[in-house]
Tab-separated table of C-alpha atoms in Angstrom:
chain	number	residue	atom	x	y	z
C	8	UNK	CA	16.026	-5.474	5.886
C	9	UNK	CA	13.141	-7.158	7.443
C	10	UNK	CA	11.329	-9.627	5.578
C	11	UNK	CA	7.862	-10.866	6.452
C	12	UNK	CA	6.308	-13.849	5.169
C	13	UNK	CA	2.365	-14.052	5.638
C	14	UNK	CA	0.448	-17.079	5.178
C	15	UNK	CA	-1.825	-15.484	2.887
C	16	UNK	CA	-1.982	-12.414	0.439
C	17	UNK	CA	-4.804	-10.970	2.771
C	18	UNK	CA	-2.367	-11.035	5.547
C	19	UNK	CA	0.264	-9.625	3.536
C	20	UNK	CA	-2.177	-6.434	2.456
C	21	UNK	CA	-2.988	-6.243	6.347
C	22	UNK	CA	0.590	-5.818	7.330
C	23	UNK	CA	1.234	-3.279	5.028
C	24	UNK	CA	-1.965	-1.446	5.660
C	25	UNK	CA	-0.915	-1.349	9.392
C	26	UNK	CA	2.457	-0.095	8.932
C	27	UNK	CA	0.988	2.853	6.537
C	28	UNK	CA	-1.607	3.614	9.321
C	29	UNK	CA	1.544	3.512	11.946
C	30	UNK	CA	3.205	6.094	9.844
C	31	UNK	CA	0.160	8.330	9.695
C	32	UNK	CA	-0.546	8.240	13.285
C	33	UNK	CA	3.098	8.766	14.200
C	34	UNK	CA	3.638	11.749	12.451
C	35	UNK	CA	2.100	15.125	12.882
C	36	UNK	CA	2.942	15.761	9.023
C	37	UNK	CA	3.214	12.561	7.228
C	38	UNK	CA	4.531	12.540	3.940
C	39	UNK	CA	3.934	9.232	2.115
C	40	UNK	CA	5.103	7.836	-1.346
C	41	UNK	CA	2.356	5.563	-2.710
C	42	UNK	CA	2.038	3.230	-5.598
C	43	UNK	CA	-0.702	1.753	-7.752
C	44	UNK	CA	-1.694	-1.710	-9.018
C	45	UNK	CA	-3.998	-4.400	-7.927
C	46	UNK	CA	-1.940	-5.124	-4.913
C	47	UNK	CA	-2.202	-1.640	-3.715
C	48	UNK	CA	-6.105	-1.764	-4.214
C	49	UNK	CA	-6.266	-4.011	-1.358
C	50	UNK	CA	-4.131	-2.062	0.816
C	51	UNK	CA	-5.904	1.094	0.072
C	52	UNK	CA	-9.192	-0.701	0.810
C	53	UNK	CA	-8.092	-1.602	4.262
C	54	UNK	CA	-6.964	1.993	4.921
C	55	UNK	CA	-10.261	3.102	3.819
C	56	UNK	CA	-12.110	1.024	6.117
C	57	UNK	CA	-9.772	2.269	9.022
C	58	UNK	CA	-10.926	5.884	8.336
C	59	UNK	CA	-14.218	5.043	7.976
C	60	UNK	CA	-14.348	3.455	11.256
C	61	UNK	CA	-12.821	6.653	12.513
C	62	UNK	CA	-9.517	5.430	13.448
C	63	UNK	CA	-7.449	6.914	10.794
C	64	UNK	CA	-7.369	10.554	10.138
C	65	UNK	CA	-5.656	11.878	6.753
C	66	UNK	CA	-6.441	15.345	7.332
C	67	UNK	CA	-2.533	16.088	7.739
C	68	UNK	CA	-1.012	13.801	5.420
C	69	UNK	CA	0.524	14.693	2.083
C	70	UNK	CA	1.234	12.214	-0.578
C	71	UNK	CA	3.381	11.487	-3.690
C	72	UNK	CA	2.805	8.955	-6.321
C	73	UNK	CA	5.707	6.986	-7.908
C	74	UNK	CA	4.582	7.500	-11.373
C	75	UNK	CA	1.999	8.365	-14.180
C	76	UNK	CA	1.658	7.525	-17.874
C	77	UNK	CA	2.797	10.347	-20.397
C	78	UNK	CA	-0.336	11.471	-22.392
C	79	UNK	CA	-3.021	10.302	-20.292
C	80	UNK	CA	-4.897	13.190	-18.446
C	81	UNK	CA	-6.223	12.864	-14.751
C	82	UNK	CA	-9.786	12.216	-16.138
C	83	UNK	CA	-8.631	9.174	-18.258
C	84	UNK	CA	-9.884	6.038	-16.442
C	85	UNK	CA	-6.547	4.234	-17.064
C	86	UNK	CA	-4.554	7.097	-15.489
C	87	UNK	CA	-2.913	6.974	-12.149
C	88	UNK	CA	-4.375	10.002	-11.091
C	89	UNK	CA	-7.965	8.825	-11.567
C	90	UNK	CA	-6.780	5.372	-9.915
C	91	UNK	CA	-5.907	7.211	-6.740
C	92	UNK	CA	-8.954	9.348	-6.965
C	93	UNK	CA	-10.959	6.019	-7.003
C	94	UNK	CA	-9.249	3.940	-4.488
C	95	UNK	CA	-8.124	6.222	-1.979
C	96	UNK	CA	-8.342	10.060	-2.297
C	97	UNK	CA	-12.098	10.366	-2.741
C	98	UNK	CA	-12.732	8.087	0.468
C	99	UNK	CA	-10.528	9.963	3.111
C	100	UNK	CA	-10.179	13.131	4.359
C	101	UNK	CA	-6.928	14.190	2.795
C	102	UNK	CA	-7.509	17.783	1.680
C	103	UNK	CA	-7.272	18.675	-2.083
C	104	UNK	CA	-4.031	19.181	-3.254
C	105	UNK	CA	-2.198	17.364	-0.682
C	106	UNK	CA	-2.252	13.830	-2.864
C	107	UNK	CA	0.299	14.497	-5.491
C	108	UNK	CA	0.598	12.449	-8.890
C	109	UNK	CA	2.799	13.455	-11.616
C	110	UNK	CA	1.198	15.458	-14.509
C	111	UNK	CA	1.449	12.971	-17.702
C	112	UNK	CA	-0.018	16.020	-20.101
C	113	UNK	CA	2.279	18.598	-18.844
C	114	UNK	CA	3.466	20.643	-21.788
C	115	UNK	CA	7.287	20.523	-20.663
C	116	UNK	CA	7.637	16.999	-19.266
C	117	UNK	CA	11.167	17.959	-18.218
C	118	UNK	CA	10.111	20.754	-16.229
C	119	UNK	CA	7.088	18.797	-14.598
C	120	UNK	CA	9.938	16.290	-13.375
C	121	UNK	CA	11.892	19.120	-11.878
C	122	UNK	CA	8.762	20.522	-10.207
C	123	UNK	CA	7.883	17.029	-8.579
C	124	UNK	CA	11.294	16.771	-7.170
C	125	UNK	CA	10.923	20.085	-5.840
C	126	UNK	CA	7.538	19.485	-4.287
C	127	UNK	CA	8.814	16.551	-2.461
C	128	UNK	CA	11.685	18.351	-1.094
C	129	UNK	CA	9.429	21.324	0.075
C	130	UNK	CA	7.045	18.689	1.834
C	131	UNK	CA	10.023	17.578	3.807
C	132	UNK	CA	10.897	14.562	1.922
C	133	UNK	CA	9.201	11.312	1.890
C	134	UNK	CA	8.441	9.357	5.270
C	135	UNK	CA	7.179	6.002	4.284
C	136	UNK	CA	7.552	4.720	0.583
C	137	UNK	CA	5.166	2.060	-0.573
C	138	UNK	CA	6.581	-0.104	-3.324
C	139	UNK	CA	5.438	-3.164	-5.594
C	140	UNK	CA	7.905	-4.784	-7.940
C	141	UNK	CA	7.314	-5.184	-11.810
C	142	UNK	CA	8.219	-8.166	-13.804
C	143	UNK	CA	11.398	-6.457	-15.217
C	144	UNK	CA	12.422	-5.815	-11.360
C	145	UNK	CA	11.335	-2.268	-11.768
C	146	UNK	CA	10.155	-0.288	-8.804
C	147	UNK	CA	8.371	2.791	-9.909
C	148	UNK	CA	8.494	2.679	-13.620
C	149	UNK	CA	12.508	2.544	-13.235
C	150	UNK	CA	13.213	0.024	-16.237
C	151	UNK	CA	16.437	-1.837	-16.581
C	152	UNK	CA	18.939	-0.330	-16.672
C	153	UNK	CA	18.172	2.432	-14.016
C	154	UNK	CA	20.906	4.395	-12.206
C	155	UNK	CA	20.810	4.240	-8.211
C	156	UNK	CA	21.161	8.014	-8.288
C	157	UNK	CA	18.370	8.703	-10.807
C	158	UNK	CA	15.677	11.382	-10.190
C	159	UNK	CA	12.196	11.944	-11.306
C	160	UNK	CA	12.278	11.652	-15.185
C	161	UNK	CA	10.604	10.553	-18.495
C	162	UNK	CA	11.082	6.803	-19.102
C	163	UNK	CA	10.237	4.562	-21.929
C	164	UNK	CA	8.288	1.384	-20.713
C	165	UNK	CA	9.830	-1.900	-21.641
C	166	UNK	CA	7.557	-4.259	-23.699
C	167	UNK	CA	7.188	-6.755	-20.678
C	168	UNK	CA	5.962	-3.849	-18.683
C	169	UNK	CA	3.458	-2.983	-21.359
C	170	UNK	CA	1.989	-6.340	-21.575
C	171	UNK	CA	2.063	-6.840	-17.805
C	172	UNK	CA	-0.198	-3.631	-17.581
C	173	UNK	CA	-2.274	-4.359	-20.626
C	174	UNK	CA	-5.207	-5.632	-18.209
C	175	UNK	CA	-6.325	-2.142	-17.899
C	176	UNK	CA	-6.180	-1.136	-21.407
C	177	UNK	CA	-8.342	-4.146	-22.919
C	178	UNK	CA	-5.479	-6.720	-22.719
C	179	UNK	CA	-4.007	-4.817	-25.579
C	180	UNK	CA	-0.287	-3.927	-24.774
C	181	UNK	CA	-0.210	-1.748	-27.885
C	182	UNK	CA	-2.772	0.784	-26.010
C	183	UNK	CA	-0.404	0.971	-22.985
C	184	UNK	CA	1.367	4.229	-23.394
C	185	UNK	CA	5.098	4.044	-24.257
C	186	UNK	CA	6.203	6.595	-22.094
C	187	UNK	CA	5.817	7.521	-18.427
C	188	UNK	CA	6.908	9.872	-15.536
C	189	UNK	CA	8.712	8.179	-12.715
C	190	UNK	CA	10.476	8.837	-9.465
C	191	UNK	CA	13.963	7.640	-9.857
C	192	UNK	CA	15.758	5.183	-8.038
C	193	UNK	CA	17.552	7.682	-5.956
C	194	UNK	CA	14.429	9.723	-5.080
C	195	UNK	CA	12.871	6.530	-3.697
C	196	UNK	CA	16.029	5.552	-1.701
C	197	UNK	CA	15.887	8.995	-0.018
C	198	UNK	CA	12.658	8.136	1.512
C	199	UNK	CA	13.156	7.323	5.464
C	200	UNK	CA	11.308	4.023	5.172
C	201	UNK	CA	10.745	1.602	2.460
C	202	UNK	CA	7.911	-0.897	2.399
C	203	UNK	CA	7.836	-3.433	-0.701
C	204	UNK	CA	4.728	-5.708	-1.087
C	205	UNK	CA	4.563	-8.852	-3.324
C	206	UNK	CA	2.224	-11.690	-3.543
C	207	UNK	CA	1.319	-14.331	-6.122
C	208	UNK	CA	3.234	-17.040	-8.203
C	209	UNK	CA	4.060	-14.572	-10.654
C	210	UNK	CA	6.202	-12.483	-8.529
C	211	UNK	CA	8.200	-15.398	-7.016
C	212	UNK	CA	11.105	-15.348	-9.440
C	213	UNK	CA	11.591	-11.603	-9.615
C	214	UNK	CA	11.554	-11.297	-5.736
C	215	UNK	CA	14.026	-13.993	-5.625
C	216	UNK	CA	16.092	-12.039	-7.846
C	217	UNK	CA	15.671	-8.729	-5.875
C	218	UNK	CA	16.445	-10.330	-2.963
C	219	UNK	CA	19.335	-12.774	-3.402
C	220	UNK	CA	20.814	-11.833	-6.889
C	221	UNK	CA	23.402	-9.265	-7.559
C	222	UNK	CA	22.979	-5.513	-6.645
C	223	UNK	CA	22.711	-4.138	-10.219
C	224	UNK	CA	21.121	-1.314	-12.097
C	225	UNK	CA	19.692	-3.996	-14.241
C	226	UNK	CA	17.313	-4.925	-11.631
C	227	UNK	CA	16.266	-1.613	-9.758
C	228	UNK	CA	14.806	-3.420	-6.852
C	229	UNK	CA	17.910	-4.467	-5.825
C	230	UNK	CA	18.657	-1.088	-4.787
C	231	UNK	CA	16.383	-1.422	-1.825
C	232	UNK	CA	18.951	-3.617	-0.071
C	233	UNK	CA	21.204	-0.382	0.055
C	234	UNK	CA	18.595	1.329	2.197
C	235	UNK	CA	18.829	1.375	6.072
C	236	UNK	CA	14.944	0.795	6.719
C	237	UNK	CA	13.331	-1.878	4.364
C	238	UNK	CA	10.574	-4.120	5.251
C	239	UNK	CA	9.443	-6.541	2.340
C	240	UNK	CA	6.223	-8.222	2.717
C	241	UNK	CA	5.431	-11.449	0.738
C	242	UNK	CA	2.865	-14.114	0.942
C	243	UNK	CA	4.073	-17.503	0.960
C	244	UNK	CA	3.737	-18.082	-2.767
C	245	UNK	CA	5.781	-15.015	-3.660
C	246	UNK	CA	8.401	-16.086	-1.136
C	247	UNK	CA	8.573	-19.708	-2.202
C	248	UNK	CA	11.759	-19.349	-4.621
C	249	UNK	CA	13.438	-16.922	-2.153
C	250	UNK	CA	12.840	-19.039	0.809
C	251	UNK	CA	14.317	-22.060	-0.786
C	252	UNK	CA	17.613	-20.114	-2.260
C	253	UNK	CA	18.248	-18.603	0.967
C	254	UNK	CA	18.520	-21.699	2.850
């Protein structure tokens, strides 16, 4: 595992964007696993800037997002499909249909999960998987406990997660959907390369638990330590507790 501690959050975002850009340029048919959230908005903005400068071509890229809320159509401003259009897809030359997000309004959610897994396999598997980390230690929406061999499935969201994500829902956790579709931990671990990004004081304790605590299905982010090619990118604030404890 490689851990990069940047002086500032901006530098952390730049490290992550550069790694994704390297992945796109280094493959004839790159397949990215993408994530959402405020941290990712900054990373996508940097990638869009590279594309607009003419230095990054998305035309051969395929992507698969980690998750989507159950019950929100792609047109809903709070859906992750809408998020990806707003922050990345509509600004780059990735062909329509190559940016995949689970369908949270599918009639048969179990079938949608199986379809999503099959689509990842058909694309050749995930190359670089971008990850954040939630307050419960989840990657994707893999709330505790999540089996390390779990696949894309329907999950119930923890109250902590609903509260953490309520900012997009008028700061009302009750408006945050109770269920989501998420790639499983096992699906994530099959990616060739993992890049986890965390910044800010609010992530310091869970980053320490993920990197220093027991490897356990109670904290799904600890599973990344089982992977052969992992880069964790932190700013100094998010790294504070981990750095103290590792010494």
